[in-house]
XYZ file of C-alpha atoms in Angstrom:
741
model
C 83.244 0.862 30.504
C 84.125 -1.351 33.400
C 80.463 -2.200 33.875
C 80.233 -3.221 30.207
C 83.287 -5.431 30.628
C 81.733 -7.063 33.655
C 78.513 -7.757 31.761
C 80.533 -9.227 28.873
C 82.483 -11.495 31.243
C 79.305 -12.626 32.962
C 77.662 -13.400 29.628
C 80.752 -15.345 28.512
C 80.755 -17.325 31.741
C 77.106 -18.262 31.189
C 77.772 -19.396 27.642
C 80.814 -21.471 28.679
C 78.814 -22.987 31.511
C 76.083 -23.859 29.031
C 78.599 -25.532 26.698
C 80.409 -27.562 29.394
C 77.609 -29.069 31.404
C 78.662 -32.689 30.803
C 82.168 -34.329 31.091
C 82.103 -35.531 27.470
C 81.828 -31.897 26.281
C 85.423 -31.212 27.518
C 86.671 -33.019 24.421
C 85.048 -30.319 22.279
C 86.688 -27.348 24.031
C 89.060 -26.696 21.142
C 86.175 -26.892 18.675
C 84.150 -24.407 20.747
C 87.137 -22.073 20.966
C 87.643 -22.028 17.170
C 83.914 -21.404 16.569
C 83.858 -18.483 19.004
C 87.024 -17.089 17.447
C 85.349 -17.131 14.002
C 82.298 -15.374 15.385
C 84.498 -12.735 17.054
C 86.383 -12.108 13.857
C 83.120 -11.766 11.908
C 81.671 -9.260 14.398
C 84.887 -7.208 14.399
C 84.857 -7.078 10.581
C 81.251 -5.846 10.472
C 81.993 -3.274 13.165
C 84.965 -1.925 11.241
C 82.870 -1.670 8.052
C 80.106 0.239 9.865
C 82.559 2.691 11.447
C 84.239 3.248 8.080
C 80.843 3.961 6.461
C 79.991 6.487 9.188
C 83.337 8.224 8.734
C 82.806 8.502 4.984
C 79.398 10.080 5.546
C 80.776 12.630 7.995
C 83.564 13.499 5.551
C 81.023 14.047 2.720
C 78.768 16.191 4.958
C 81.658 18.440 5.993
C 82.610 18.922 2.354
C 79.058 19.943 1.402
C 78.805 22.364 4.323
C 82.063 23.991 3.201
C 80.684 24.426 -0.347
C 77.391 25.831 0.979
C 79.261 28.392 3.029
C 81.030 29.583 -0.116
C 77.745 29.844 -2.012
C 76.157 31.892 0.768
C 79.056 34.357 0.675
C 78.734 34.707 -3.127
C 74.967 35.375 -2.827
C 75.590 37.946 -0.117
C 78.029 39.789 -2.382
C 75.541 39.641 -5.320
C 72.699 41.054 -3.195
C 74.952 43.920 -2.164
C 75.669 44.687 -5.828
C 71.934 44.566 -6.716
C 71.085 46.928 -3.858
C 73.723 49.365 -5.007
C 72.469 49.260 -8.621
C 68.815 49.716 -7.518
C 69.624 52.851 -5.490
C 71.445 54.292 -8.479
C 68.509 53.551 -10.928
C 65.707 55.260 -8.939
C 66.285 58.587 -10.604
C 66.476 56.918 -14.041
C 62.991 55.291 -13.587
C 61.480 58.676 -12.711
C 62.976 60.121 -15.880
C 61.240 57.337 -17.968
C 57.652 58.364 -16.941
C 57.161 60.089 -20.289
C 58.280 56.933 -22.067
C 55.765 54.909 -20.039
C 52.918 57.266 -21.025
C 53.993 56.983 -24.608
C 53.943 53.180 -24.374
C 50.357 53.228 -22.978
C 49.280 55.638 -25.710
C 50.961 53.429 -28.282
C 49.104 50.392 -26.910
C 45.758 52.195 -27.215
C 46.539 53.353 -30.718
C 47.649 49.837 -31.642
C 44.308 48.447 -30.320
C 42.447 51.127 -32.266
C 44.386 50.323 -35.432
C 43.844 46.609 -34.952
C 40.075 47.132 -34.566
C 39.893 49.957 -37.057
C 38.022 47.902 -39.595
C 35.341 46.938 -37.059
C 35.169 50.442 -35.615
C 34.299 52.063 -38.932
C 31.891 49.308 -40.037
C 29.941 48.607 -36.822
C 26.500 49.366 -38.365
C 27.234 47.221 -41.444
C 28.477 44.265 -39.348
C 25.466 44.524 -37.024
C 23.166 44.534 -40.053
C 24.896 41.482 -41.518
C 24.646 39.674 -38.188
C 20.893 40.389 -38.008
C 20.519 38.922 -41.482
C 22.462 35.802 -40.511
C 20.271 35.372 -37.453
C 17.153 35.555 -39.602
C 18.669 32.943 -41.925
C 19.387 30.723 -38.888
C 23.144 30.968 -39.567
C 23.763 31.287 -35.868
C 27.451 30.326 -35.774
C 28.384 32.979 -38.372
C 26.230 35.579 -36.635
C 27.948 34.771 -33.370
C 31.367 35.109 -35.001
C 30.544 38.662 -36.059
C 29.153 39.411 -32.621
C 32.392 38.192 -31.021
C 34.457 40.387 -33.350
C 32.434 43.471 -32.433
C 32.527 42.679 -28.723
C 36.255 42.029 -28.893
C 36.851 45.461 -30.541
C 34.682 47.209 -27.987
C 36.201 45.400 -25.026
C 39.799 46.046 -26.162
C 39.143 49.761 -26.610
C 37.404 50.042 -23.263
C 40.188 48.094 -21.561
C 42.892 50.378 -22.978
C 40.871 53.412 -21.930
C 40.499 51.865 -18.483
C 44.250 51.338 -18.234
C 45.011 54.886 -19.290
C 42.520 56.697 -17.072
C 40.134 54.810 -14.819
C 38.257 57.957 -13.885
C 37.619 59.121 -17.444
C 33.996 57.991 -17.679
C 33.270 60.320 -20.597
C 35.480 58.434 -23.049
C 34.314 55.119 -21.603
C 30.648 56.065 -22.182
C 31.526 57.315 -25.649
C 32.868 53.885 -26.596
C 29.910 52.146 -24.955
C 27.369 54.283 -26.824
C 29.160 53.863 -30.133
C 28.908 50.079 -29.754
C 25.378 50.246 -28.317
C 23.847 48.087 -31.104
C 26.252 45.286 -30.185
C 24.393 44.690 -26.935
C 21.064 44.591 -28.809
C 22.567 42.134 -31.278
C 23.693 39.930 -28.400
C 20.196 39.953 -26.896
C 18.601 39.121 -30.254
C 20.980 36.211 -30.768
C 20.228 35.005 -27.236
C 16.477 35.053 -27.964
C 17.097 32.937 -31.046
C 19.156 30.475 -29.030
C 16.464 30.161 -26.381
C 13.837 29.659 -29.079
C 15.842 26.776 -30.546
C 16.291 25.243 -27.083
C 12.567 25.554 -26.374
C 11.901 23.478 -29.505
C 14.972 21.302 -29.034
C 13.008 18.024 -28.688
C 11.521 18.612 -32.141
C 14.606 20.243 -33.651
C 16.917 17.409 -32.634
C 14.772 15.008 -34.670
C 14.813 17.129 -37.837
C 18.074 19.077 -37.668
C 20.363 18.141 -34.765
C 23.108 20.406 -36.176
C 21.041 23.400 -35.100
C 21.143 22.226 -31.489
C 24.863 21.550 -31.808
C 25.392 25.129 -33.097
C 23.513 26.541 -30.102
C 25.633 24.504 -27.676
C 28.861 25.590 -29.436
C 27.862 29.248 -29.156
C 27.091 28.841 -25.471
C 30.433 27.118 -24.924
C 32.239 30.008 -26.654
C 30.484 32.510 -24.423
C 31.348 30.482 -21.340
C 35.057 30.576 -22.264
C 34.894 34.349 -22.821
C 33.129 34.754 -19.473
C 35.895 32.842 -17.713
C 38.609 34.855 -19.458
C 36.946 38.139 -18.561
C 36.506 37.131 -14.933
C 40.186 36.169 -14.729
C 41.173 39.569 -16.151
C 38.883 41.285 -13.658
C 40.755 39.605 -10.803
C 44.033 40.981 -12.204
C 42.990 44.448 -13.399
C 39.548 45.125 -11.961
C 38.065 45.719 -15.451
C 35.003 43.822 -16.723
C 33.303 44.598 -20.065
C 29.599 45.559 -20.081
C 27.215 42.616 -20.164
C 29.749 40.192 -18.688
C 29.453 37.533 -17.464
C 26.559 36.543 -19.730
C 26.029 33.165 -17.988
C 24.369 31.708 -21.056
C 24.956 28.147 -19.888
C 23.023 28.845 -16.694
C 20.330 30.569 -18.736
C 20.218 27.580 -21.083
C 19.264 25.234 -18.226
C 16.656 27.732 -17.032
C 15.127 27.720 -20.529
C 15.195 23.924 -20.659
C 13.550 23.776 -17.227
C 10.826 26.148 -18.396
C 10.362 24.103 -21.564
C 9.936 20.881 -19.565
C 7.503 22.543 -17.143
C 5.455 23.957 -20.033
C 5.343 20.544 -21.695
C 4.132 18.873 -18.507
C 1.555 21.561 -17.717
C 0.342 21.735 -21.313
C -0.594 18.062 -21.521
C -4.035 18.627 -19.922
C -6.758 19.064 -22.513
C -9.842 17.857 -20.602
C -11.586 18.778 -17.363
C -13.859 16.829 -15.045
C -16.858 18.613 -16.525
C -16.051 17.488 -20.063
C -14.682 14.024 -19.294
C -15.040 12.006 -16.072
C -11.837 10.160 -16.975
C -9.895 13.414 -17.377
C -7.257 12.541 -14.785
C -6.605 9.054 -16.174
C -6.290 10.549 -19.641
C -3.990 13.313 -18.369
C -1.706 10.881 -16.521
C -1.489 8.587 -19.538
C -0.652 11.479 -21.880
C 1.964 12.714 -19.405
C 3.473 9.236 -19.113
C 3.692 8.911 -22.883
C 5.184 12.388 -23.353
C 7.811 11.949 -20.645
C 8.867 8.495 -21.787
C 9.112 9.514 -25.456
C 10.989 12.711 -24.601
C 13.570 10.940 -22.436
C 14.169 8.265 -25.073
C 14.750 11.015 -27.673
C 17.114 12.781 -25.269
C 18.976 9.546 -24.611
C 19.289 8.565 -28.276
C 19.676 11.959 -29.992
C 20.019 14.924 -27.648
C 22.880 13.467 -25.635
C 25.061 13.531 -28.779
C 24.600 17.290 -29.173
C 26.081 18.205 -25.774
C 29.588 17.801 -24.339
C 29.927 14.903 -21.856
C 30.588 17.270 -18.949
C 27.037 18.643 -19.340
C 25.662 15.235 -18.210
C 22.570 16.265 -20.163
C 20.596 13.015 -19.668
C 20.764 13.232 -15.876
C 19.984 16.935 -16.091
C 16.829 16.214 -18.078
C 15.869 13.402 -15.705
C 16.123 15.883 -12.853
C 14.155 18.556 -14.743
C 11.332 16.163 -15.632
C 11.236 14.764 -12.106
C 11.039 18.258 -10.617
C 8.367 19.450 -13.089
C 6.289 16.307 -12.547
C 6.572 16.663 -8.790
C 5.272 20.242 -8.944
C 2.445 19.278 -11.299
C 1.404 16.231 -9.276
C 1.356 18.283 -6.076
C -0.932 20.776 -7.829
C -3.258 17.929 -8.831
C -3.146 16.481 -5.311
C -4.244 19.829 -3.869
C -7.406 19.830 -5.996
C -10.743 18.491 -4.756
C -10.249 14.993 -6.140
C -12.835 12.239 -6.092
C -12.073 8.795 -4.681
C -11.336 7.131 -8.020
C -9.167 10.104 -9.010
C -7.138 9.824 -5.799
C -6.498 6.149 -6.517
C -5.547 6.870 -10.135
C -3.117 9.561 -9.001
C -1.508 7.477 -6.243
C -1.235 4.404 -8.467
C 0.523 6.505 -11.084
C 2.831 8.112 -8.524
C 3.729 5.007 -6.510
C 3.768 2.351 -9.234
C 3.600 3.583 -12.815
C 6.184 6.365 -12.448
C 9.183 4.124 -11.717
C 7.924 1.130 -13.691
C 9.130 -0.065 -17.090
C 6.227 1.843 -18.605
C 7.850 5.150 -17.732
C 11.097 6.100 -15.974
C 12.130 2.470 -15.616
C 11.959 1.832 -19.375
C 14.756 -0.558 -20.466
C 16.242 2.087 -22.776
C 16.534 4.512 -19.873
C 17.659 2.305 -16.985
C 21.007 1.632 -18.707
C 21.874 5.304 -18.255
C 19.920 6.263 -15.153
C 19.232 4.678 -11.767
C 15.511 5.169 -11.223
C 15.753 4.289 -7.543
C 18.158 7.169 -6.950
C 15.364 9.639 -7.661
C 13.433 10.842 -4.647
C 9.678 10.353 -4.203
C 7.447 12.207 -6.644
C 5.147 13.231 -3.802
C 6.200 13.897 -0.194
C 5.071 11.213 2.236
C 2.830 13.645 4.100
C 0.963 14.466 0.866
C 0.554 10.763 0.081
C -0.759 10.175 3.604
C -3.205 13.075 3.224
C -4.509 11.633 -0.042
C -4.892 8.173 1.471
C -6.723 9.633 4.459
C -9.001 11.609 2.170
C -9.699 8.493 0.085
C -10.612 6.522 3.205
C -13.053 9.262 4.250
C -14.677 9.401 0.812
C -14.714 5.615 0.498
C -16.334 5.228 3.930
C -19.060 7.677 2.974
C -19.525 6.136 -0.476
C -19.622 2.536 0.675
C -22.234 3.360 3.313
C -24.404 4.880 0.600
C -23.748 2.016 -1.825
C -24.693 -0.608 0.754
C -27.839 1.289 1.741
C -28.871 1.606 -1.900
C -28.130 -2.073 -2.582
C -30.269 -3.107 0.403
C -33.134 -0.843 -0.676
C -33.034 -2.407 -4.140
C -33.022 -5.894 -2.632
C -35.996 -5.025 -0.384
C -38.019 -4.048 -3.442
C -37.336 -7.491 -4.904
C -38.711 -9.141 -1.753
C -42.165 -7.802 -2.577
C -42.271 -9.181 -6.110
C -44.934 -11.702 -7.132
C -42.345 -13.870 -8.878
C -39.963 -16.268 -7.181
C -36.328 -15.199 -6.713
C -33.655 -16.516 -9.032
C -31.926 -19.780 -8.213
C -28.210 -20.461 -8.496
C -26.694 -23.295 -10.496
C -27.509 -25.753 -7.689
C -31.132 -24.652 -7.485
C -30.843 -22.640 -4.250
C -32.884 -19.449 -4.049
C -30.841 -16.258 -3.894
C -30.992 -12.511 -4.562
C -28.395 -10.322 -6.234
C -27.445 -8.546 -2.982
C -24.295 -10.574 -2.087
C -23.019 -10.345 -5.667
C -23.553 -6.579 -5.762
C -21.946 -6.006 -2.366
C -18.888 -8.129 -3.020
C -18.440 -6.901 -6.548
C -18.287 -3.456 -4.969
C -15.730 -4.643 -2.393
C -13.720 -6.497 -5.038
C -13.473 -3.473 -7.291
C -12.281 -1.224 -4.482
C -9.780 -3.803 -3.235
C -8.373 -4.271 -6.727
C -7.920 -0.537 -6.929
C -6.348 -0.380 -3.449
C -3.989 -3.239 -4.321
C -2.546 -1.082 -7.098
C -1.284 1.389 -4.486
C 0.415 -0.815 -1.892
C -0.120 -3.745 0.468
C -0.698 -1.659 3.604
C -3.386 0.431 1.945
C -5.078 -2.691 0.566
C -5.255 -4.157 4.076
C -6.721 -0.900 5.378
C -9.444 -0.920 2.693
C -10.211 -4.584 3.415
C -10.490 -3.823 7.131
C -12.831 -0.949 6.337
C -14.953 -3.148 4.046
C -15.351 -5.759 6.766
C -16.147 -3.084 9.336
C -18.846 -1.637 7.078
C -20.079 -5.174 6.434
C -20.688 -5.586 10.171
C -22.884 -2.481 10.289
C -24.619 -3.434 7.051
C -25.563 -6.903 8.329
C -27.188 -5.380 11.403
C -29.399 -3.311 9.080
C -29.971 -6.430 6.959
C -31.231 -8.285 10.023
C -33.526 -5.399 10.966
C -34.991 -5.330 7.466
C -35.562 -9.100 7.549
C -37.453 -8.700 10.832
C -39.525 -5.855 9.369
C -40.226 -7.996 6.286
C -41.544 -10.798 8.497
C -43.661 -8.411 10.585
C -45.219 -6.866 7.458
C -46.085 -10.338 6.237
C -47.656 -11.288 9.555
C -50.019 -8.323 9.278
C -51.307 -9.726 5.983
C -50.192 -13.264 5.255
C -51.454 -13.056 1.694
C -48.725 -10.568 0.822
C -46.157 -10.794 -0.459
C -47.057 -13.907 -2.365
C -43.491 -15.229 -2.468
C -42.682 -14.504 1.188
C -41.423 -18.037 1.853
C -39.210 -18.101 -1.218
C -37.638 -14.709 -0.495
C -37.112 -15.582 3.167
C -35.253 -18.679 1.934
C -33.195 -16.406 -0.320
C -32.382 -14.189 2.685
C -31.170 -17.263 4.582
C -29.110 -18.434 1.616
C -27.609 -14.971 1.241
C -26.106 -15.385 4.701
C -24.135 -18.420 3.563
C -23.169 -16.648 0.345
C -21.935 -13.701 2.392
C -19.815 -16.059 4.495
C -18.303 -17.725 1.434
C -17.657 -14.378 -0.243
C -15.957 -12.952 2.844
C -13.765 -16.037 3.119
C -12.851 -15.780 -0.564
C -12.126 -12.076 -0.206
C -9.863 -12.599 2.803
C -8.035 -15.471 1.141
C -7.364 -13.299 -1.888
C -6.520 -9.991 -0.241
C -5.523 -10.642 3.374
C -2.472 -12.246 4.947
C -4.209 -12.739 8.307
C -6.635 -15.541 8.944
C -8.785 -13.764 11.516
C -9.536 -10.242 12.706
C -11.854 -8.525 15.155
C -14.645 -8.135 12.582
C -14.875 -11.840 11.644
C -16.570 -13.022 14.819
C -19.126 -10.200 14.693
C -19.882 -10.823 11.011
C -20.301 -14.587 11.435
C -22.423 -14.124 14.540
C -24.727 -11.635 12.784
C -25.047 -13.830 9.692
C -25.905 -16.864 11.806
C -28.476 -14.796 13.695
C -30.116 -13.595 10.465
C -30.200 -17.116 9.061
C -31.539 -18.693 12.246
C -34.128 -15.951 12.583
C -35.142 -16.631 8.993
C -35.525 -20.329 9.743
C -37.660 -19.489 12.773
C -39.831 -17.142 10.685
C -40.395 -19.880 8.105
C -41.282 -22.423 10.778
C -43.636 -19.880 12.332
C -45.321 -19.729 8.937
C -45.579 -23.526 8.861
C -46.940 -23.861 12.380
C -49.456 -21.095 11.863
C -50.907 -23.290 9.115
C -50.681 -26.323 11.431
C -52.196 -24.613 14.475
C -55.718 -25.981 13.897
C -54.445 -29.523 13.440
C -52.085 -29.341 16.402
C -55.030 -28.275 18.563
C -56.797 -31.533 17.634
C -54.047 -33.661 19.170
C -54.833 -35.481 22.425
C -58.531 -34.601 22.235
C -61.679 -36.735 22.079
C -61.813 -36.138 18.331
C -58.222 -37.311 18.011
C -58.927 -40.406 20.057
C -61.922 -41.356 17.934
C -60.042 -41.096 14.637
C -58.657 -37.691 13.613
C -56.424 -37.209 10.559
C -54.573 -34.321 12.201
C -51.129 -35.967 12.096
C -51.586 -37.003 8.468
C -52.402 -33.420 7.597
C -49.448 -32.163 9.655
C -47.035 -34.475 7.833
C -48.401 -33.576 4.391
C -48.219 -29.856 5.165
C -44.646 -30.050 6.490
C -43.530 -32.107 3.497
C -45.140 -29.599 1.155
C -43.337 -26.705 2.812
C -40.076 -28.616 2.735
C -40.290 -28.843 -1.024
C -39.407 -25.142 -0.854
C -37.155 -25.537 2.180
C -35.036 -27.974 0.181
C -33.695 -24.885 -1.553
C -32.035 -23.698 1.662
C -28.251 -24.027 1.593
C -26.121 -26.011 3.992
C -25.677 -25.836 6.937
C -28.953 -23.994 7.462
C -31.048 -26.705 5.737
C -29.903 -29.174 8.392
C -30.707 -26.729 11.197
C -34.072 -26.042 9.575
C -34.952 -29.730 9.425
C -33.838 -30.360 12.995
C -35.753 -27.349 14.310
C -38.920 -28.379 12.444
C -38.595 -31.888 13.873
C -38.013 -30.561 17.396
C -40.972 -28.155 17.221
C -43.336 -30.861 15.958
C -42.383 -33.139 18.833
C -42.604 -30.323 21.386
C -46.018 -29.254 20.085
C -47.144 -32.872 20.381
C -45.818 -33.093 23.960
C -47.471 -29.744 24.762
C -50.760 -31.247 23.611
C -50.212 -34.070 26.113
C -49.249 -31.687 28.917
C -52.260 -29.441 28.342
C -54.503 -32.330 29.573
C -56.972 -31.967 26.764
C -58.121 -35.506 27.500
C -58.155 -37.823 30.514
C -58.393 -41.530 29.710
C -61.335 -43.134 31.483
C -60.412 -46.804 31.230
C -57.659 -49.164 30.170
C -59.071 -49.456 26.644
C -58.868 -45.731 26.036
C -55.358 -45.665 27.473
C -54.328 -48.520 25.223
C -55.937 -46.999 22.168
C -54.437 -43.579 22.892
C -50.975 -45.044 23.540
C -51.031 -47.077 20.343
C -52.152 -44.040 18.382
C -49.280 -42.004 19.876
C -46.781 -44.734 18.931
C -48.174 -44.898 15.417
C -47.985 -41.137 14.980
C -44.443 -41.116 16.351
C -43.555 -43.589 13.616
C -45.183 -41.293 11.046
C -43.020 -38.418 12.251
C -39.929 -40.619 12.169
C -40.658 -41.646 8.600
C -41.282 -38.043 7.557
C -38.134 -36.627 9.085
C -35.969 -39.516 7.950
C -37.080 -38.609 4.466
C -36.480 -34.896 4.985
C -33.113 -35.486 6.687
C -31.745 -37.867 4.060
C -28.090 -36.996 3.497
C -27.942 -34.490 6.378
C -26.691 -36.956 9.019
C -29.398 -36.145 11.603
C -30.629 -38.595 14.246
C -34.403 -38.442 13.686
C -35.436 -41.200 16.114
C -34.542 -39.787 19.518
C -37.012 -36.910 19.502
C -39.861 -39.101 18.301
C -38.927 -41.687 20.919
C -40.003 -39.110 23.516
C -43.580 -39.494 22.279
C -43.199 -43.280 22.452
C -41.859 -43.028 26.026
C -44.917 -40.980 27.053
C -47.176 -43.525 25.337
C -45.581 -46.307 27.384
C -46.695 -44.515 30.548
C -50.266 -44.495 29.250
C -50.055 -48.035 27.897
C -49.099 -49.612 31.233
C -51.972 -51.779 32.511
C -50.751 -52.472 36.053
C -50.926 -49.264 38.138
C -48.575 -50.714 40.737
C -45.760 -50.608 38.158
C -46.481 -46.997 37.299
C -43.693 -45.707 39.502
C -41.107 -47.833 37.639
C -42.354 -46.624 34.270
C -42.252 -43.002 35.361
C -38.770 -43.529 36.840
C -37.582 -44.919 33.518
C -39.023 -41.879 31.735
C -37.329 -39.464 34.134
C -33.976 -41.227 33.794
C -34.154 -40.882 30.006
C -35.164 -37.221 30.142
C -33.574 -35.551 33.180
C -35.098 -32.170 32.283
C -38.645 -33.443 32.977
C -40.170 -31.609 35.901
C -42.658 -32.484 38.650
C -45.520 -30.660 36.914
C -44.816 -32.664 33.740
C -45.129 -35.972 35.661
C -48.346 -34.862 37.371
C -49.808 -33.777 34.023
C -49.000 -37.234 32.558
C -50.649 -38.979 35.495
C -53.663 -36.692 35.145
C -54.051 -37.656 31.456
C -53.654 -41.344 32.369
C -56.625 -40.880 34.692
C -56.239 -43.861 37.047
C -53.668 -42.646 39.576
C -55.130 -41.654 42.942
C -53.827 -38.888 45.159
C -51.693 -41.181 47.340
C -50.049 -42.817 44.319
C -49.252 -39.433 42.785
C -47.742 -38.203 46.049
C -45.723 -41.360 46.477
C -44.365 -41.175 42.921
C -43.467 -37.482 43.257
C -41.817 -37.897 46.643
C -39.844 -40.912 45.521
C -38.702 -39.139 42.338
C -37.636 -36.093 44.351
C -35.576 -38.316 46.632
C -33.937 -40.136 43.724
C -33.726 -37.262 41.265
C -31.230 -38.166 38.499
C -28.357 -35.885 37.639
C -28.769 -33.950 34.404
C -26.725 -35.224 31.512
C -24.895 -32.522 29.611
C -24.864 -34.383 26.283
C -28.629 -35.026 26.271
C -30.665 -32.514 24.261
C -33.378 -31.099 26.602
C -36.929 -31.743 25.448
C -39.192 -30.827 28.357
C -37.323 -27.731 29.537
C -39.285 -25.274 27.389
C -42.663 -27.014 27.747
C -44.949 -25.136 30.088
C -47.791 -26.963 31.828
C -50.967 -24.857 32.032
C -51.254 -23.057 35.368
C -52.706 -25.341 38.008
C -51.746 -25.901 41.585
C -49.985 -29.041 42.532
C -52.798 -29.868 44.956
C -55.294 -29.896 42.117
C -53.038 -32.151 40.044
C -52.670 -34.488 42.987
C -56.404 -34.976 43.282
């Protein structure tokens, strides 16, 4: 207490010190004192009120405890009186045993009297009930059945109460009412028959379905009542619980399963489209049934049955079982796709379970998958295997058919732009397109897998295509008279390569999200190889016809007035009338390659030293003829290259540059002319220069050596951007010493 007083004094001192920190605050001392006095009075008043409230509560509690003590004493006295009375009444209860037996006997007799009418007329009531069942008066028949069962159950219960061990009397009652059990079973059969036809019955006579549901509900209530009594007494009547509600759902499940399984009317042997037909019939049946259930059946059942969801579950389960059975069969590729498309897309679409009339009552997405993922994966894997095998066969057959066309005596068809073509690209990509359209119906991942497989097979197919093109060329070379349209079909083969490229690009743009994959480079490379090989084969054909005329170049006959170049130009132009039907970009490559080969063959003729000019006049005449023929080639290839953007002059200028070497009249300037030639064409070799000097015919050994040595000392660097001309030209075998002579 003293410590509390000290704390109070210390607190007061702090507050006073806080109030009187400045001299001018001394004037307010009286004001502070009155304010503190008011606060003190207020606190004391609240404290008094709180203490008074606590005292009142304690007073009330003591009063209640005093009353409770009195009540406890009264109860104690009452319990003593009850105990005394109970001990006195034990003997009286034992004396009333006879009365108790009489009461039980009276209860049995009362039950017998109450059911007397039913007891004496059991056969007649059973007969009436059978008649009502036959007349489809199921509610009335069930009423009579309940009356009979009630009489039997009451009698058996009273017998059970009287003597549990008296099985003789119990069996007597059971046997007497034996027909009741048969009647119950017959009524149940009728109920299940109505439920099996419920989808038809609910359209014609929904009251029949309602009657069946009411009967089942009655039996469910009786079952519950009997089970409750069993918990209390241990007695349960025969045949209980019937569990007709549970049996009802079993019947409905069987009905749904039968309807799903019974929708197949065709087999693969009788109809190749049997699975498509089966799935469509199933879709139609299920959708129609669920709409009927939603619009009509749902009104015949109590809400707690949740009958629409129950039927959704039953149909989903039955379909899942049936689809798994179909998936386990030996399905063909198109059947696998039809099945998976139906399972993954159609099933939950608006055409079936997602129908607008059904989605308002049922969440389609809440249903699980119709087929387990592992089964779907197995089907997809099986489809890929079958598709791989099939597409290999299809491509082989398509190529064999195309090869037969190559041997025809009629020209191949031309497209709308006049380019030769065969039907092979259209057949191949129609095949790919059809399979990709089918795969797209399943899902995006599977579509990409099929596209990847198509492109992979395309790579292998193009290798075989190239081999067949080579074989076609070799067969033709053995007998150039056959086939008659070799050139035209080789052009078609080249054009097919471009068509393949365009088709692949179109296919990828339509079905693929990626711009490039590992197969693209291989496919493009193979197609370019086939096309370039085809161009080479065609040029081989041209130059085989030109061989005789090319052999005349740079000979005595040529120098004295040969028409070889005229014939060469006419022949090339004639061939290019057909080559004009080669598609871009291969037509440009074809023209350039023809131009390059003509020039190279011309240069080869120079390097083969078929002629050696004997005097300045021959050199001048030969040089002028070479320049003139170079101009002829320029004119020809300008004409053939019109619109292709090719530089036709540079190659022909090589011939002109060689002519300038021959045309030079002053031998002392020969080194400069040769140096100029070498600077223009860095790929020219020493044997080429010696061959030129040998054809010129006026360079002695010392001059040749000097020119070669000087060129070797001042050899120009090769220019990367300059197309090599002399690199592939081989000078006929001859030692340098002989050329230097």
